[in-house]
Amino acid sequence: MKALSERLPAYTGFAAVLSGAGLPIYIYAPKYYADTFGVSLAALGALLFAMRLFDMIQDPVLGWISERLQDGKKMAITLAAFVMALSMIGLFAVAPPIDPLWWFGITVTGLFTAFSFLTINFYAQGVSKAGTDPQGHVRLAAWRESGALLGVCIAAVVPTVLIGVVTDPFAAFAYGFAVLTFFAAFFMWPEWKGRVAQEPSQIREIIHDNTARKLLILALVNASPLAVSSTLFLFYVESKLGAVGWEGALLVLFFLAAAVSSPIWSALAKRFGAKPVLIAAMILAVASFGYTLTLSPGDVIPFAVICVLSGATIGADLTLLPAMFAKRMAVISPNGGQGFGLWNLVNKFTLAFAAVLLLPLLERSGFQAGATDLPREAITMLTMLYALVPSLLKLAAIGLLLVTKLED
């Protein structure tokens, strides 16, 4: 118990930095490049999808490398943290020296390659950290995912808070992120040790494991609603609700609700079991997404309530599902690298799949980022994609979880 509790705040801080480089970039980067440099939404969606196809090869390879790193692991992780920070600066703080679309592709590729490598090692280290403690994976997940959600909150609100305060809010965010990355890497440095000393695992073994395979499929389906809503959130708030300037506050409500709820879901899972608690959270998510269909322009307060409720359900997703998967990896793949390479791939692929499908559909309906006289068809399409599609995907995830048999 004491060994597990030691240095858990370091996991919280490192998770916060990683999460700041993840979801918020998918929320802000496409709109930033569309508004600032006039890059086509369809082109951005296609590029993001191509980059995730690259990840289909890259992430398992990074997991393979992770399991085989020994003496040079700390230096490799430090180098990855440096690349992630530098790529963030290039993405938001450097004027594109080449075509903005290709600069976007280069910097985001560097950002997410480093992000993937760090995430795989981070979650795999958690498997070793939790060890054989019966509740270790859930306890570690509560510290880790609370930090991740806190990082998402900060990264989501900072660019909007800085508007009017500094000349270039996104550049300030990028430089601040780089500094925080340095401190998080420093405090996490002592933890990069103690991995299980055994033969590296094989992807084939993980995929052939019935429980692990079902959890990966569940993660793919269950992460898709968040990918859809994240991709379209800024467009929905600006163009459907007409709530320009409220984006940051609403994002904070969403992610703060997720962060606050994370330890609550963890405690409920310990008492009632992870599966029934996760199903209850999913049902609440469907109700939240469904109610969004009834909103009209100006309904900022009702949407804020929806952000709190749906954000709370994300807290369950991001705490309980990784804990379930980590628990299974502790049995079949204690090194963890290959397993979390697949897990990382699944979660990122949903974001790319959402981008390549949704952004071209939105543009084809007549939607233009920042426009004030959008046709009714464009607003209707935006509403259906933002609210109806996640509801249907979440219902599919509920059905899949109901028929998935998990260990106690």
Tab-separated table of C-alpha atoms in Angstrom:
chain	number	residue	atom	x	y	z
A	1	MET	CA	0.000	0.000	0.000
A	2	LYS	CA	2.758	2.426	0.968
A	3	ALA	CA	4.817	1.609	-2.135
A	4	LEU	CA	1.857	2.368	-4.363
A	5	SER	CA	1.059	5.645	-2.615
A	6	GLU	CA	4.599	6.991	-2.941
A	7	ARG	CA	5.061	9.620	-5.651
A	8	LEU	CA	1.514	9.329	-7.000
A	9	PRO	CA	1.385	13.153	-7.374
A	10	ALA	CA	4.141	12.795	-10.002
A	11	TYR	CA	1.718	10.667	-12.032
A	12	THR	CA	-0.924	13.350	-11.641
A	13	GLY	CA	1.400	16.072	-12.951
A	14	PHE	CA	2.715	14.044	-15.874
A	15	ALA	CA	-0.815	13.025	-16.853
A	16	ALA	CA	-1.869	16.681	-16.776
A	17	VAL	CA	0.840	17.650	-19.272
A	18	LEU	CA	0.081	14.707	-21.559
A	19	SER	CA	-3.620	15.472	-21.601
A	20	GLY	CA	-2.862	19.101	-22.448
A	21	ALA	CA	-1.142	17.874	-25.597
A	22	GLY	CA	-3.974	15.546	-26.536
A	23	LEU	CA	-7.646	16.383	-26.747
A	24	PRO	CA	-7.377	20.208	-26.543
A	25	ILE	CA	-5.168	20.210	-29.642
A	26	TYR	CA	-7.848	18.330	-31.564
A	27	ILE	CA	-10.355	20.890	-30.349
A	28	TYR	CA	-8.341	24.031	-31.089
A	29	ALA	CA	-5.818	23.266	-33.837
A	30	PRO	CA	-8.155	22.647	-36.811
A	31	LYS	CA	-10.244	25.752	-36.073
A	32	TYR	CA	-7.097	27.817	-35.412
A	33	TYR	CA	-5.590	26.912	-38.789
A	34	ALA	CA	-8.940	27.369	-40.564
A	35	ASP	CA	-9.508	30.820	-39.025
A	36	THR	CA	-5.908	32.094	-39.063
A	37	PHE	CA	-4.538	30.660	-42.303
A	38	GLY	CA	-7.705	29.829	-44.242
A	39	VAL	CA	-6.969	26.110	-44.457
A	40	SER	CA	-9.921	24.040	-45.721
A	41	LEU	CA	-11.746	21.986	-43.096
A	42	ALA	CA	-11.962	19.077	-45.525
A	43	ALA	CA	-8.199	19.232	-46.133
A	44	LEU	CA	-7.509	19.332	-42.397
A	45	GLY	CA	-9.809	16.365	-41.823
A	46	ALA	CA	-8.133	14.341	-44.561
A	47	LEU	CA	-4.669	15.166	-43.218
A	48	LEU	CA	-5.610	14.220	-39.658
A	49	PHE	CA	-6.987	10.924	-40.884
A	50	ALA	CA	-3.833	10.189	-42.901
A	51	MET	CA	-1.741	10.896	-39.825
A	52	ARG	CA	-3.782	8.430	-37.770
A	53	LEU	CA	-3.328	5.788	-40.449
A	54	PHE	CA	0.376	6.354	-39.909
A	55	ASP	CA	-0.302	5.816	-36.202
A	56	MET	CA	-1.759	2.385	-36.976
A	57	ILE	CA	1.813	1.361	-37.748
A	58	GLN	CA	3.587	3.739	-35.400
A	59	ASP	CA	1.866	3.068	-32.078
A	60	PRO	CA	2.442	-0.706	-31.968
A	61	VAL	CA	6.061	-0.073	-33.040
A	62	LEU	CA	6.471	2.456	-30.241
A	63	GLY	CA	5.032	-0.110	-27.837
A	64	TRP	CA	7.554	-2.663	-29.137
A	65	ILE	CA	10.394	-0.190	-28.592
A	66	SER	CA	9.083	0.726	-25.136
A	67	GLU	CA	9.217	-2.863	-23.897
A	68	ARG	CA	12.810	-3.263	-25.062
A	69	LEU	CA	14.229	-0.057	-23.617
A	70	GLN	CA	16.429	-0.647	-20.614
A	71	ASP	CA	19.369	1.606	-19.727
A	72	GLY	CA	18.444	4.292	-22.236
A	73	LYS	CA	14.772	4.512	-21.297
A	74	LYS	CA	15.023	7.671	-19.179
A	75	MET	CA	16.925	9.529	-21.894
A	76	ALA	CA	14.511	8.376	-24.595
A	77	ILE	CA	11.557	9.605	-22.561
A	78	THR	CA	13.289	12.933	-21.894
A	79	LEU	CA	13.967	13.357	-25.623
A	80	ALA	CA	10.319	12.599	-26.410
A	81	ALA	CA	9.201	15.237	-23.898
A	82	PHE	CA	11.509	17.774	-25.586
A	83	VAL	CA	10.099	16.917	-29.043
A	84	MET	CA	6.532	17.265	-27.748
A	85	ALA	CA	7.227	20.705	-26.271
A	86	LEU	CA	9.086	21.898	-29.379
A	87	SER	CA	6.321	20.671	-31.684
A	88	MET	CA	3.707	22.554	-29.659
A	89	ILE	CA	5.719	25.753	-30.069
A	90	GLY	CA	6.023	25.113	-33.806
A	91	LEU	CA	2.294	24.460	-34.149
A	92	PHE	CA	1.031	27.608	-32.426
A	93	ALA	CA	3.919	30.022	-31.894
A	94	VAL	CA	5.812	29.899	-35.221
A	95	ALA	CA	4.473	31.417	-38.430
A	96	PRO	CA	4.378	28.580	-41.002
A	97	PRO	CA	7.537	28.834	-43.140
A	98	ILE	CA	5.868	26.608	-45.762
A	99	ASP	CA	2.274	25.955	-46.811
A	100	PRO	CA	0.190	26.099	-43.568
A	101	LEU	CA	-1.447	22.737	-44.254
A	102	TRP	CA	1.916	20.968	-44.514
A	103	TRP	CA	3.340	22.849	-41.532
A	104	PHE	CA	0.291	21.727	-39.576
A	105	GLY	CA	1.003	18.138	-40.640
A	106	ILE	CA	4.711	18.271	-39.698
A	107	THR	CA	4.223	19.837	-36.277
A	108	VAL	CA	1.214	17.726	-35.323
A	109	THR	CA	3.062	14.574	-36.401
A	110	GLY	CA	5.977	15.483	-34.134
A	111	LEU	CA	3.606	16.374	-31.325
A	112	PHE	CA	1.594	13.182	-31.431
A	113	THR	CA	4.509	10.847	-32.075
A	114	ALA	CA	6.138	12.110	-28.885
A	115	PHE	CA	2.753	12.107	-27.153
A	116	SER	CA	2.207	8.461	-28.139
A	117	PHE	CA	5.616	7.320	-26.949
A	118	LEU	CA	5.221	9.109	-23.623
A	119	THR	CA	1.667	7.861	-23.112
A	120	ILE	CA	2.584	4.237	-23.835
A	121	ASN	CA	5.475	4.313	-21.373
A	122	PHE	CA	3.428	6.215	-18.810
A	123	TYR	CA	0.513	3.765	-18.743
A	124	ALA	CA	2.804	0.743	-18.955
A	125	GLN	CA	4.742	2.055	-15.960
A	126	GLY	CA	1.425	2.285	-14.146
A	127	VAL	CA	0.915	-1.454	-14.603
A	128	SER	CA	4.204	-2.087	-12.792
A	129	LYS	CA	3.442	0.581	-10.177
A	130	ALA	CA	0.075	-0.927	-9.237
A	131	GLY	CA	1.551	-4.425	-9.113
A	132	THR	CA	-0.622	-7.047	-7.426
A	133	ASP	CA	-2.579	-4.672	-5.192
A	134	PRO	CA	-6.236	-5.796	-5.665
A	135	GLN	CA	-7.419	-2.166	-5.953
A	136	GLY	CA	-4.094	-0.785	-7.170
A	137	HIS	CA	-5.101	-0.131	-10.766
A	138	VAL	CA	-8.257	1.746	-9.810
A	139	ARG	CA	-6.400	3.768	-7.150
A	140	LEU	CA	-3.612	4.702	-9.536
A	141	ALA	CA	-6.140	5.469	-12.269
A	142	ALA	CA	-7.937	7.896	-9.939
A	143	TRP	CA	-4.707	9.877	-9.351
A	144	ARG	CA	-3.592	9.627	-12.962
A	145	GLU	CA	-6.892	10.388	-14.695
A	146	SER	CA	-7.770	13.183	-12.253
A	147	GLY	CA	-4.489	14.811	-13.259
A	148	ALA	CA	-5.222	14.178	-16.906
A	149	LEU	CA	-8.622	15.775	-16.660
A	150	LEU	CA	-7.222	18.713	-14.705
A	151	GLY	CA	-4.656	19.203	-17.463
A	152	VAL	CA	-7.391	19.117	-20.070
A	153	CYS	CA	-9.308	21.790	-18.135
A	154	ILE	CA	-6.293	24.092	-18.023
A	155	ALA	CA	-5.362	23.530	-21.664
A	156	ALA	CA	-8.967	24.061	-22.730
A	157	VAL	CA	-9.432	27.402	-21.008
A	158	VAL	CA	-6.009	29.084	-21.238
A	159	PRO	CA	-6.141	30.089	-24.943
A	160	THR	CA	-9.515	31.794	-24.497
A	161	VAL	CA	-8.608	33.391	-21.163
A	162	LEU	CA	-5.506	34.924	-22.737
A	163	ILE	CA	-7.495	36.626	-25.512
A	164	GLY	CA	-7.120	40.363	-24.962
A	165	VAL	CA	-4.429	39.802	-22.341
A	166	VAL	CA	-1.551	38.939	-24.681
A	167	THR	CA	-1.026	39.607	-28.368
A	168	ASP	CA	-0.951	35.950	-29.378
A	169	PRO	CA	-2.855	33.725	-26.906
A	170	PHE	CA	-1.961	30.456	-28.618
A	171	ALA	CA	1.749	31.302	-28.720
A	172	ALA	CA	1.646	32.073	-24.982
A	173	PHE	CA	-0.124	28.771	-24.381
A	174	ALA	CA	2.534	26.898	-26.375
A	175	TYR	CA	5.454	28.414	-24.472
A	176	GLY	CA	3.732	27.839	-21.129
A	177	PHE	CA	3.087	24.225	-22.093
A	178	ALA	CA	6.785	23.745	-22.893
A	179	VAL	CA	7.805	24.997	-19.446
A	180	LEU	CA	5.303	22.767	-17.661
A	181	THR	CA	6.464	19.784	-19.707
A	182	PHE	CA	9.982	20.292	-18.370
A	183	PHE	CA	8.823	20.311	-14.739
A	184	ALA	CA	6.523	17.300	-15.181
A	185	ALA	CA	9.328	15.292	-16.803
A	186	PHE	CA	11.692	16.255	-13.989
A	187	PHE	CA	9.379	15.051	-11.199
A	188	MET	CA	8.476	11.858	-13.081
A	189	TRP	CA	12.145	10.977	-13.764
A	190	PRO	CA	12.617	8.643	-10.700
A	191	GLU	CA	9.572	6.591	-11.674
A	192	TRP	CA	10.980	5.266	-14.952
A	193	LYS	CA	12.228	2.019	-13.437
A	194	GLY	CA	11.016	-1.222	-11.965
A	195	ARG	CA	9.308	-2.595	-15.082
A	196	VAL	CA	8.662	-6.315	-15.025
A	197	ALA	CA	11.753	-8.295	-16.006
A	198	GLN	CA	10.434	-10.835	-18.489
A	199	GLU	CA	10.225	-11.457	-22.202
A	200	PRO	CA	8.498	-8.647	-24.144
A	201	SER	CA	4.868	-9.362	-24.945
A	202	GLN	CA	3.496	-9.876	-28.434
A	203	ILE	CA	0.601	-8.002	-30.019
A	204	ARG	CA	-0.774	-11.316	-31.275
A	205	GLU	CA	-1.097	-12.610	-27.717
A	206	ILE	CA	-2.975	-9.502	-26.602
A	207	ILE	CA	-5.385	-9.529	-29.539
A	208	HIS	CA	-6.034	-13.261	-29.128
A	209	ASP	CA	-6.965	-12.730	-25.475
A	210	ASN	CA	-10.747	-12.617	-25.428
A	211	THR	CA	-11.110	-10.064	-22.617
A	212	ALA	CA	-8.397	-7.723	-23.893
A	213	ARG	CA	-9.815	-7.817	-27.416
A	214	LYS	CA	-13.326	-7.005	-26.205
A	215	LEU	CA	-12.028	-4.122	-24.085
A	216	LEU	CA	-10.170	-2.677	-27.090
A	217	ILE	CA	-13.320	-2.874	-29.232
A	218	LEU	CA	-15.348	-1.319	-26.420
A	219	ALA	CA	-12.795	1.481	-26.093
A	220	LEU	CA	-13.036	2.143	-29.833
A	221	VAL	CA	-16.829	2.431	-29.820
A	222	ASN	CA	-17.087	4.227	-26.483
A	223	ALA	CA	-14.440	6.852	-27.325
A	224	SER	CA	-16.140	7.785	-30.586
A	225	PRO	CA	-18.841	10.046	-29.046
A	226	LEU	CA	-16.190	12.110	-27.260
A	227	ALA	CA	-14.200	12.302	-30.503
A	228	VAL	CA	-17.253	13.603	-32.360
A	229	SER	CA	-18.224	16.186	-29.753
A	230	SER	CA	-14.611	17.335	-29.311
A	231	THR	CA	-14.119	17.850	-33.042
A	232	LEU	CA	-17.284	19.951	-33.352
A	233	PHE	CA	-17.497	21.636	-29.935
A	234	LEU	CA	-16.131	25.065	-30.897
A	235	PHE	CA	-18.171	25.164	-34.094
A	236	TYR	CA	-21.352	24.233	-32.205
A	237	VAL	CA	-20.908	26.859	-29.492
A	238	GLU	CA	-20.040	29.599	-31.977
A	239	SER	CA	-22.470	28.854	-34.826
A	240	LYS	CA	-25.445	27.031	-33.255
A	241	LEU	CA	-25.636	28.654	-29.836
A	242	GLY	CA	-24.179	32.001	-30.931
A	243	ALA	CA	-22.175	32.021	-27.683
A	244	VAL	CA	-18.939	33.565	-28.934
A	245	GLY	CA	-16.584	34.100	-26.009
A	246	TRP	CA	-18.149	31.327	-23.925
A	247	GLU	CA	-16.078	28.524	-25.450
A	248	GLY	CA	-13.397	28.456	-22.762
A	249	ALA	CA	-15.820	28.608	-19.835
A	250	LEU	CA	-17.967	25.815	-21.271
A	251	LEU	CA	-14.937	23.635	-21.941
A	252	VAL	CA	-13.786	24.136	-18.371
A	253	LEU	CA	-17.210	23.123	-17.054
A	254	PHE	CA	-17.062	19.990	-19.173
A	255	PHE	CA	-13.564	18.878	-18.198
A	256	LEU	CA	-13.782	20.090	-14.600
A	257	ALA	CA	-16.902	17.972	-14.140
A	258	ALA	CA	-14.916	15.045	-15.530
A	259	ALA	CA	-12.009	15.711	-13.156
A	260	VAL	CA	-14.196	16.132	-10.057
A	261	SER	CA	-16.259	13.051	-10.874
A	262	SER	CA	-13.268	10.787	-11.532
A	263	PRO	CA	-12.563	9.819	-7.879
A	264	ILE	CA	-16.319	9.515	-7.280
A	265	TRP	CA	-16.676	6.981	-10.108
A	266	SER	CA	-13.622	5.196	-8.742
A	267	ALA	CA	-15.191	4.926	-5.289
A	268	LEU	CA	-18.502	3.728	-6.745
A	269	ALA	CA	-16.678	1.106	-8.821
A	270	LYS	CA	-14.969	-0.248	-5.705
A	271	ARG	CA	-18.338	-0.684	-4.023
A	272	PHE	CA	-20.641	-1.768	-6.863
A	273	GLY	CA	-18.234	-3.005	-9.530
A	274	ALA	CA	-16.802	-1.215	-12.539
A	275	LYS	CA	-19.182	-2.609	-15.153
A	276	PRO	CA	-22.563	-1.533	-13.658
A	277	VAL	CA	-21.161	1.877	-12.716
A	278	LEU	CA	-19.832	2.400	-16.247
A	279	ILE	CA	-23.188	1.401	-17.758
A	280	ALA	CA	-24.961	3.935	-15.526
A	281	ALA	CA	-22.538	6.650	-16.669
A	282	MET	CA	-23.143	5.736	-20.315
A	283	ILE	CA	-26.913	6.020	-19.890
A	284	LEU	CA	-26.455	9.495	-18.407
A	285	ALA	CA	-24.299	10.407	-21.419
A	286	VAL	CA	-27.028	9.357	-23.863
A	287	ALA	CA	-29.570	11.469	-21.990
A	288	SER	CA	-27.221	14.471	-22.090
A	289	PHE	CA	-26.493	14.179	-25.803
A	290	GLY	CA	-30.192	13.628	-26.549
A	291	TYR	CA	-31.244	16.786	-24.716
A	292	THR	CA	-28.738	18.784	-26.749
A	293	LEU	CA	-30.956	18.200	-29.807
A	294	THR	CA	-33.636	20.432	-28.267
A	295	LEU	CA	-31.442	23.522	-27.766
A	296	SER	CA	-31.883	26.788	-29.658
A	297	PRO	CA	-29.591	29.787	-30.265
A	298	GLY	CA	-28.875	31.546	-26.978
A	299	ASP	CA	-29.438	28.484	-24.762
A	300	VAL	CA	-26.080	28.871	-23.062
A	301	ILE	CA	-27.232	28.001	-19.526
A	302	PRO	CA	-28.976	24.732	-20.522
A	303	PHE	CA	-25.900	23.821	-22.551
A	304	ALA	CA	-23.693	24.566	-19.540
A	305	VAL	CA	-25.765	22.059	-17.531
A	306	ILE	CA	-25.291	19.527	-20.333
A	307	CYS	CA	-21.537	20.172	-20.235
A	308	VAL	CA	-21.467	19.364	-16.515
A	309	LEU	CA	-23.506	16.161	-16.885
A	310	SER	CA	-21.769	14.859	-19.998
A	311	GLY	CA	-18.384	15.839	-18.561
A	312	ALA	CA	-19.118	13.768	-15.469
A	313	THR	CA	-19.777	10.736	-17.673
A	314	ILE	CA	-16.401	11.219	-19.375
A	315	GLY	CA	-14.820	10.982	-15.926
A	316	ALA	CA	-16.170	7.430	-15.712
A	317	ASP	CA	-14.936	6.539	-19.201
A	318	LEU	CA	-11.430	7.826	-18.636
A	319	THR	CA	-11.051	6.301	-15.175
A	320	LEU	CA	-12.740	2.918	-15.289
A	321	LEU	CA	-11.967	1.663	-18.796
A	322	PRO	CA	-8.171	2.202	-18.582
A	323	ALA	CA	-8.217	0.584	-15.129
A	324	MET	CA	-10.049	-2.460	-16.540
A	325	PHE	CA	-7.538	-2.738	-19.367
A	326	ALA	CA	-4.527	-2.222	-17.094
A	327	LYS	CA	-5.812	-4.959	-14.784
A	328	ARG	CA	-6.014	-7.356	-17.718
A	329	MET	CA	-2.565	-6.330	-18.974
A	330	ALA	CA	-1.136	-7.127	-15.533
A	331	VAL	CA	-2.232	-10.733	-16.146
A	332	ILE	CA	-1.361	-11.311	-19.812
A	333	SER	CA	1.249	-8.620	-20.600
A	334	PRO	CA	2.886	-7.201	-17.442
A	335	ASN	CA	5.386	-5.123	-19.430
A	336	GLY	CA	2.387	-3.201	-20.769
A	337	GLY	CA	4.049	-1.444	-23.700
A	338	GLN	CA	2.463	-3.393	-26.532
A	339	GLY	CA	-0.961	-3.385	-24.881
A	340	PHE	CA	-1.026	0.342	-24.320
A	341	GLY	CA	0.335	0.897	-27.808
A	342	LEU	CA	-2.891	-0.676	-29.034
A	343	TRP	CA	-4.961	1.212	-26.455
A	344	ASN	CA	-3.402	4.502	-27.492
A	345	LEU	CA	-4.008	3.719	-31.154
A	346	VAL	CA	-7.690	2.959	-30.556
A	347	ASN	CA	-8.335	6.214	-28.711
A	348	LYS	CA	-6.496	8.426	-31.200
A	349	PHE	CA	-8.043	6.686	-34.193
A	350	THR	CA	-11.528	7.735	-33.071
A	351	LEU	CA	-10.478	11.395	-33.177
A	352	ALA	CA	-9.058	11.042	-36.674
A	353	PHE	CA	-12.040	9.061	-37.915
A	354	ALA	CA	-14.341	11.784	-36.585
A	355	ALA	CA	-12.302	14.475	-38.327
A	356	VAL	CA	-12.189	12.787	-41.724
A	357	LEU	CA	-15.932	12.094	-41.720
A	358	LEU	CA	-17.407	15.097	-39.953
A	359	LEU	CA	-15.420	18.067	-41.237
A	360	PRO	CA	-15.993	17.323	-44.966
A	361	LEU	CA	-19.705	16.645	-44.299
A	362	LEU	CA	-19.969	19.931	-42.462
A	363	GLU	CA	-18.201	21.860	-45.212
A	364	ARG	CA	-20.319	20.201	-47.906
A	365	SER	CA	-23.502	21.354	-46.162
A	366	GLY	CA	-22.398	24.968	-46.624
A	367	PHE	CA	-20.725	25.477	-43.265
A	368	GLN	CA	-17.822	27.931	-43.071
A	369	ALA	CA	-15.813	28.540	-39.908
A	370	GLY	CA	-16.450	32.027	-38.515
A	371	ALA	CA	-19.298	32.876	-40.910
A	372	THR	CA	-22.340	34.653	-39.480
A	373	ASP	CA	-24.886	33.970	-42.235
A	374	LEU	CA	-24.805	30.200	-42.433
A	375	PRO	CA	-27.609	28.388	-44.293
A	376	ARG	CA	-30.159	26.457	-42.264
A	377	GLU	CA	-28.925	23.190	-43.769
A	378	ALA	CA	-25.456	23.811	-42.350
A	379	ILE	CA	-26.790	24.473	-38.836
A	380	THR	CA	-29.015	21.390	-39.013
A	381	MET	CA	-26.096	19.256	-40.124
A	382	LEU	CA	-23.936	20.661	-37.322
A	383	THR	CA	-26.624	19.850	-34.738
A	384	MET	CA	-27.176	16.308	-35.996
A	385	LEU	CA	-23.481	15.555	-36.088
A	386	TYR	CA	-22.813	17.064	-32.671
A	387	ALA	CA	-25.770	15.609	-30.745
A	388	LEU	CA	-27.436	12.724	-32.599
A	389	VAL	CA	-24.358	10.834	-33.796
A	390	PRO	CA	-22.767	10.625	-30.297
A	391	SER	CA	-26.094	9.415	-28.865
A	392	LEU	CA	-26.253	6.525	-31.324
A	393	LEU	CA	-22.608	5.621	-30.796
A	394	LYS	CA	-23.053	5.618	-27.022
A	395	LEU	CA	-26.061	3.326	-27.315
A	396	ALA	CA	-23.903	0.931	-29.324
A	397	ALA	CA	-21.238	1.072	-26.601
A	398	ILE	CA	-23.837	0.251	-23.937
A	399	GLY	CA	-24.986	-2.782	-25.900
A	400	LEU	CA	-21.413	-3.943	-26.358
A	401	LEU	CA	-20.599	-3.589	-22.659
A	402	LEU	CA	-23.761	-5.473	-21.672
A	403	VAL	CA	-22.681	-8.513	-23.666
A	404	THR	CA	-19.011	-8.322	-22.592
A	405	LYS	CA	-18.162	-10.662	-19.740
A	406	LEU	CA	-15.430	-9.281	-17.463
A	407	GLU	CA	-13.609	-10.701	-14.492
A	408	ASP	CA	-14.665	-9.609	-11.031
